[in-house]
CSV table of C-alpha atoms and ligand atoms in Angstrom, one decimal:
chain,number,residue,atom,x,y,z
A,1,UNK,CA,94.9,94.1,117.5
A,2,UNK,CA,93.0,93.7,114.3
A,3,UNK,CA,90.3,91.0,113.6
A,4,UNK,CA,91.7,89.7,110.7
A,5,UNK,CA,95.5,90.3,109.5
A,6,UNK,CA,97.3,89.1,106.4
A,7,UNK,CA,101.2,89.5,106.6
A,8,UNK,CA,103.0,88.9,103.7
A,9,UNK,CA,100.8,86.0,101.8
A,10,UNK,CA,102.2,83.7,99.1
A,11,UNK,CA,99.3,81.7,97.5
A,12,UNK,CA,99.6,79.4,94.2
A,13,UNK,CA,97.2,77.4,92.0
A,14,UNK,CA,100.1,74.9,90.5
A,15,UNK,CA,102.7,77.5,89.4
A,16,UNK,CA,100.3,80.1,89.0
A,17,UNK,CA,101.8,82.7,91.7
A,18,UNK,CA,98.3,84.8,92.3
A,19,UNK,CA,98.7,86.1,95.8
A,20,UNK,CA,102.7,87.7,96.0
A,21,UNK,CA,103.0,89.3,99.2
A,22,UNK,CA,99.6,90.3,100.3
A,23,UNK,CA,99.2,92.3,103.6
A,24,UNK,CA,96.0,93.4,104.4
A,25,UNK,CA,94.5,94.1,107.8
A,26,UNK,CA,90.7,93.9,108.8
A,27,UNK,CA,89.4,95.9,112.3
A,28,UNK,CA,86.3,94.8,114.3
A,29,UNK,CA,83.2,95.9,113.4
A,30,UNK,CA,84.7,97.5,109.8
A,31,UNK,CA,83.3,97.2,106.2
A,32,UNK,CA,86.6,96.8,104.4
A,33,UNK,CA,86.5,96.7,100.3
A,34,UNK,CA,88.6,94.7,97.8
A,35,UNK,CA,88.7,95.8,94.2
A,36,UNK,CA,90.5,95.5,91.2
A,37,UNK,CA,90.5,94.3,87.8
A,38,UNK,CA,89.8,90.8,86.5
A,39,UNK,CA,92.7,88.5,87.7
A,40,UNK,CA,93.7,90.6,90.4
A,41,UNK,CA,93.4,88.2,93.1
A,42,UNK,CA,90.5,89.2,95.1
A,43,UNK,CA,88.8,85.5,95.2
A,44,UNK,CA,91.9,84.3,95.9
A,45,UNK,CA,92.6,86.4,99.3
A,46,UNK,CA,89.1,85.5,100.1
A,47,UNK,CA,90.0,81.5,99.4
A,48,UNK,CA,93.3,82.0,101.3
A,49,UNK,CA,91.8,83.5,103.9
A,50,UNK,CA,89.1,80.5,104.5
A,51,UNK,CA,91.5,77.7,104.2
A,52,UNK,CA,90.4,76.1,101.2
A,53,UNK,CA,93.6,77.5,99.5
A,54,UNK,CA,96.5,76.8,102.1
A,55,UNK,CA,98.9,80.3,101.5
A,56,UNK,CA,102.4,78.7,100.4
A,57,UNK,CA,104.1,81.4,102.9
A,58,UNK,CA,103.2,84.3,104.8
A,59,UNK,CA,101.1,84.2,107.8
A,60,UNK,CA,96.9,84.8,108.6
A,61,UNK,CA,95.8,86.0,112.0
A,62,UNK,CA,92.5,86.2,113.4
A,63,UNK,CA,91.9,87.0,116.8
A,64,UNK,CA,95.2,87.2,117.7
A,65,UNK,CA,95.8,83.3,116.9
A,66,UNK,CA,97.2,81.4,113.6
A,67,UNK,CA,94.9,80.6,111.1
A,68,UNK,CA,97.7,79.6,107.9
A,69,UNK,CA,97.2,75.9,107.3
A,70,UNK,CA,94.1,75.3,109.6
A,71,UNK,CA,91.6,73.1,107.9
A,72,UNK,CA,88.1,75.4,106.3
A,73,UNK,CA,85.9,73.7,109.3
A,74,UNK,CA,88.2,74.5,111.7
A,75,UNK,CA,88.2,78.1,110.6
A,76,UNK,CA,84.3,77.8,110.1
A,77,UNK,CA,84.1,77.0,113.9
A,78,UNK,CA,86.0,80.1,114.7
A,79,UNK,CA,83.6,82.6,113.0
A,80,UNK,CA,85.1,83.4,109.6
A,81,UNK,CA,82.4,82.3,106.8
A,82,UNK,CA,82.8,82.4,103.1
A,83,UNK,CA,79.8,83.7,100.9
A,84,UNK,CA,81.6,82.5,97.3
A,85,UNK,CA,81.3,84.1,94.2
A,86,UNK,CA,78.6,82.1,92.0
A,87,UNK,CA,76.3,81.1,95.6
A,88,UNK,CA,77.0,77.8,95.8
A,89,UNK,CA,73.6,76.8,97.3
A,90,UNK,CA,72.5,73.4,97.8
A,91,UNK,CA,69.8,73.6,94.7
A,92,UNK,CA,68.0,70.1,95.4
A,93,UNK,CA,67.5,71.1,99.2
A,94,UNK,CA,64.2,74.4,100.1
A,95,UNK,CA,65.4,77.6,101.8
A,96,UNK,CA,64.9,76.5,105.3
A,97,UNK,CA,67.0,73.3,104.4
A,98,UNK,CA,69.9,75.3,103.3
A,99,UNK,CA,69.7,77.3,106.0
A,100,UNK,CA,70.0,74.8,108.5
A,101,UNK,CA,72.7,73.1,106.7
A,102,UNK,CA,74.3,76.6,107.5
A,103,UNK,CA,74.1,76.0,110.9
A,104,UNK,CA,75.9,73.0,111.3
A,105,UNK,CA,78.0,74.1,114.0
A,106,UNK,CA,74.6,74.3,116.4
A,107,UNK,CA,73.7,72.1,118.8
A,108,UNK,CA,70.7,74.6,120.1
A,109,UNK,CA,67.4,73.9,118.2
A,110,UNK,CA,66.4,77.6,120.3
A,111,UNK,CA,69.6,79.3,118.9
A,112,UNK,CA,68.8,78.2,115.6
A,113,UNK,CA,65.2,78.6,115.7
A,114,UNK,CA,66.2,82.6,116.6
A,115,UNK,CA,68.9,82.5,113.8
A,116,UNK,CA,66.0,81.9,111.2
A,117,UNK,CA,63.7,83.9,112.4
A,118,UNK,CA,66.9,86.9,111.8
A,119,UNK,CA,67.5,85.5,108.7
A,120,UNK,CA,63.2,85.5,107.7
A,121,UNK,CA,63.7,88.9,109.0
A,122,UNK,CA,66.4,90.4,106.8
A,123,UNK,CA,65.1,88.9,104.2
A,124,UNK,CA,61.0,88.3,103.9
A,125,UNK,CA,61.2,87.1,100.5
A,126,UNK,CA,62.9,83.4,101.9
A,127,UNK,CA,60.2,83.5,104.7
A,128,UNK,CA,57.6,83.7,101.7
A,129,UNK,CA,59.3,80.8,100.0
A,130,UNK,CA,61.0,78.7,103.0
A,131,UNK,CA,59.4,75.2,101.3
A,132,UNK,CA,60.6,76.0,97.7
A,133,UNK,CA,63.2,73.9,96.2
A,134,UNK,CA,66.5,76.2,96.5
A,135,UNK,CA,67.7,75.6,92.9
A,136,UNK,CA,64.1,77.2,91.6
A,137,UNK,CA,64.6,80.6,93.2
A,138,UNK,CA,65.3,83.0,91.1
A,139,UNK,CA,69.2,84.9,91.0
A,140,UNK,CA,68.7,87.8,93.6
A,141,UNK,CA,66.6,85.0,95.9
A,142,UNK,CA,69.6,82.5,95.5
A,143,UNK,CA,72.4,85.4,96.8
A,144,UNK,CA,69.7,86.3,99.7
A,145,UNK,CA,69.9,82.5,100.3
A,146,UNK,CA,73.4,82.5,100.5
A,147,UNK,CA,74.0,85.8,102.6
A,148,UNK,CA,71.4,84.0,104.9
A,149,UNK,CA,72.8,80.8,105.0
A,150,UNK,CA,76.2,82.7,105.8
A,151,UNK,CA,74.6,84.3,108.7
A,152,UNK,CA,73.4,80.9,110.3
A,153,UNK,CA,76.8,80.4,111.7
A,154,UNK,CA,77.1,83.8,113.5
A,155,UNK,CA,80.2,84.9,112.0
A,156,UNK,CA,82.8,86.9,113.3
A,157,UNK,CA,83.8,87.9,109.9
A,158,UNK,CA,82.0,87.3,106.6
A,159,UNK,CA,83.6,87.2,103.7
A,160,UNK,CA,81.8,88.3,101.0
A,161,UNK,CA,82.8,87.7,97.2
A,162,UNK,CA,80.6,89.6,94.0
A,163,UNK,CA,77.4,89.5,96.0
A,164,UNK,CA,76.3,91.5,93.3
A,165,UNK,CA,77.4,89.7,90.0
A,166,UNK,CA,74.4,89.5,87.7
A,167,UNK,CA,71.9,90.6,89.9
A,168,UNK,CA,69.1,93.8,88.1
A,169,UNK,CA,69.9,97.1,89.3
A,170,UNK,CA,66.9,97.0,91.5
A,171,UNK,CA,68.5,94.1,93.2
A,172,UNK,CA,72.1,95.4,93.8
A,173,UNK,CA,70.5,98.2,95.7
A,174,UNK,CA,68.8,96.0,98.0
A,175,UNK,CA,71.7,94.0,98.5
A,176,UNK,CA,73.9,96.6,99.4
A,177,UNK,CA,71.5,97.7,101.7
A,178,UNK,CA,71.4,94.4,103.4
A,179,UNK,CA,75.5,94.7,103.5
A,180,UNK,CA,74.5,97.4,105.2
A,181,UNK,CA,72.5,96.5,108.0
A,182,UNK,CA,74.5,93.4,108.9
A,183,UNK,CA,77.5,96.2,109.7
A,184,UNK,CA,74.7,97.7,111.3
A,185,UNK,CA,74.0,94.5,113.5
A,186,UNK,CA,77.8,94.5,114.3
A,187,UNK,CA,78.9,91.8,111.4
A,188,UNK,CA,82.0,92.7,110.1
A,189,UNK,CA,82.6,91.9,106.3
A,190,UNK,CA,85.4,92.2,103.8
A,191,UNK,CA,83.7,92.5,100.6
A,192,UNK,CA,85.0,91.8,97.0
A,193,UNK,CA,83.2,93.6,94.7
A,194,UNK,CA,84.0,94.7,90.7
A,195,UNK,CA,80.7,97.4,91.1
A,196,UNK,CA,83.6,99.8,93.1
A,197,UNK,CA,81.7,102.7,93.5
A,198,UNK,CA,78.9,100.7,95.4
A,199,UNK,CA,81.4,98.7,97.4
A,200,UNK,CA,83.1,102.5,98.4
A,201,UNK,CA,80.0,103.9,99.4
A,202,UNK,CA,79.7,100.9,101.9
A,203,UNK,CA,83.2,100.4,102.8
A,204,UNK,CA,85.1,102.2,105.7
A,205,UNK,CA,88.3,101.3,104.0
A,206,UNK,CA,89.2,99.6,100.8
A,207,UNK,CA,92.5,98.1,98.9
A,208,UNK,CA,93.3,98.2,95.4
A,209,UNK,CA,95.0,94.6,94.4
A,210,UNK,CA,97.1,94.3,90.8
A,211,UNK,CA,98.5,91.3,90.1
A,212,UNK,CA,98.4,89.6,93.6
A,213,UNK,CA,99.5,92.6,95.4
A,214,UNK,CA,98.0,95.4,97.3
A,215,UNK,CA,98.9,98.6,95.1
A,216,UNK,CA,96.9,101.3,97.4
A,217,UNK,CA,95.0,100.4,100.4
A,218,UNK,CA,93.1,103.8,102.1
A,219,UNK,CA,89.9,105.3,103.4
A,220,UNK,CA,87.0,104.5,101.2
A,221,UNK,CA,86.5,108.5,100.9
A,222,UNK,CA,90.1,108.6,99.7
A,223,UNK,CA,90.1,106.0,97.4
A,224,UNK,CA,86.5,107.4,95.8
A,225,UNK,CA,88.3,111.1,95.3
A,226,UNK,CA,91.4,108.8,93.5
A,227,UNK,CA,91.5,109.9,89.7
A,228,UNK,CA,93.3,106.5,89.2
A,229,UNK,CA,90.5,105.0,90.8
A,230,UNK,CA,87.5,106.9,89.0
A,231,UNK,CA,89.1,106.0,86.2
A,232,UNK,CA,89.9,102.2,86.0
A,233,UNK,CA,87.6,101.1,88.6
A,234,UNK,CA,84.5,103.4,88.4
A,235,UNK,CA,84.3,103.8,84.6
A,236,UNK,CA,85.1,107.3,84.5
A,237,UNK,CA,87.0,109.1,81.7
B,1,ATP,P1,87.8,88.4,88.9
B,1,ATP,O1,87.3,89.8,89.3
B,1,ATP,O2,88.0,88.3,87.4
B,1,ATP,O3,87.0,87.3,89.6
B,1,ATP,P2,89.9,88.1,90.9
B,1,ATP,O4,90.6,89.4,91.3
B,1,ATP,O5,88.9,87.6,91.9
B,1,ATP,O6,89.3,88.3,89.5
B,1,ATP,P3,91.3,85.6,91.2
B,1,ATP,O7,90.1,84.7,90.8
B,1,ATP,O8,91.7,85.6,92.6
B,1,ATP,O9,91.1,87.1,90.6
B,1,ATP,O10,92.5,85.1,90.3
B,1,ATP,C1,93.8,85.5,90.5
B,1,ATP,C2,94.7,84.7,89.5
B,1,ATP,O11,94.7,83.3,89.8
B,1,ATP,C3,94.3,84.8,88.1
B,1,ATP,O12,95.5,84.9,87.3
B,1,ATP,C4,93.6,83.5,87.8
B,1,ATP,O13,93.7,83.1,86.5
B,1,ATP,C5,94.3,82.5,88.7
B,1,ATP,N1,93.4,81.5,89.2
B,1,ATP,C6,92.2,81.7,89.9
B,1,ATP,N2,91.6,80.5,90.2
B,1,ATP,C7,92.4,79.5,89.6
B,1,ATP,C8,92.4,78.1,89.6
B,1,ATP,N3,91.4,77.4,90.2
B,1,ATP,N4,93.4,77.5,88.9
B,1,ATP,C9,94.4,78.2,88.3
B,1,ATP,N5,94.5,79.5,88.3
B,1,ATP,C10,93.6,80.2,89.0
């Protein structure tokens, strides 16, 4: 049984059809990769599969039970937290406020005194700055916020959307490094990412979306060897 499986999705915004048919599958313990071009519907699987876009038809297991049509703090509870494109912190609270806010699901003051101390770990740079106002951090600072924030809740899953987007070269380094030492903690993600050569270097496996569909879905190896894919993905000639 997968972690996370998509069967058939239907997903609208008004009569905008984005997601037509959408089967995708997610395994324990896996890095799995969504790319594609702008408008493909990546955001939209990820907003689908958090419940704050209920699918139209189609159906969203994880572990083994029903998830279509259960309300976002519902599917919160049961481990499946949304980093969203653009970070979305709380920009008049500090770090360690929006991390507790993250936590929300905890009763334990112990469990979440351990679950910052992880997160001051991972990231040293929000330790440094844990009493500065959230919205003064700087771009790369707000996405660590956000990844840490994420991690608060213990998730099952983490979906991840552009953790990357607008971030200096330096920084999209260091953030796929920290991508990769949450698999390494045993955090499974599904990552949307437009920079697809990083997101394949990470990924075990990967799907290429057009127009609300999957139109290839293989290993990350595979799809890095795809001429197609070197070519409208990876900027290749
Ligand atoms: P990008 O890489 O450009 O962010 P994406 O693959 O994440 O693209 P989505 O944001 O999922 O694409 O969009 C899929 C389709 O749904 C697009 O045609 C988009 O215009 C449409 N769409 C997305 N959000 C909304 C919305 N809030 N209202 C109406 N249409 C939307």
């Amino acid at each position: 049984m997968s972690l996370l499986e998509l069967e058939n999705v239907h997903s609208y915004y008004g009569n905008i059809h984005a997601l037509k048919g959408l089967s995708i599958h997610v395994d324990e313990a896996e890095i799995v990769s969504l790319i594609g071009g702008n408008g493909a519907g990546k955001s939209t699987t990820l907003q689908t599969i958090s419940g704050l876009l209920k699918p139209v038809s189609g159906s969203i297991r994880f572990l083994g039970n029903e998830n279509t049509g259960v309300a976002p703090q519902e599917i919160v509870a049961r481990g499946v937290i949304h980093v969203p494109e653009g970070r979305r912190i709380f920009s008049s609270l500090t770090v360690e406020e929006n991390l507790e806010m993250g936590a929300f699901t905890c009763r334990d003051p112990k469990l979440m005194k351990s679950n910052i101390d992880r997160v001051f770990a991972l990231f040293p740079r929000l330790e440094e700055r844990r009493k500065q106002v959230a919205g003064t951090l700087s771009g790369g600072e707000q996405q660590m916020l956000a990844t840490g924030r994420a991690l608060m809740a213990n998730p099952r899953l983490m979906l991840l959307d552009e953790p990357s987007m607008g971030l200096a070269p330096v920084l999209v380094d260091s953030i796929f490094d920290t991508i990769k030492q949450l698999h390494a903690g045993g955090t499974t993600i599904l990552l949307v990412e437009q920079n697809a050569r990083m997101a394949l270097m990470v990924a075990v496996r990967g799907y290429v979306l057009q127009t609300g569909v999957v139109f290839l879905s293989d290993t990350a190896e595979n799809l890095r060897r795809n001429e197609m894919v070197r070519k409208a993905y990876m900027g290749e000639t």
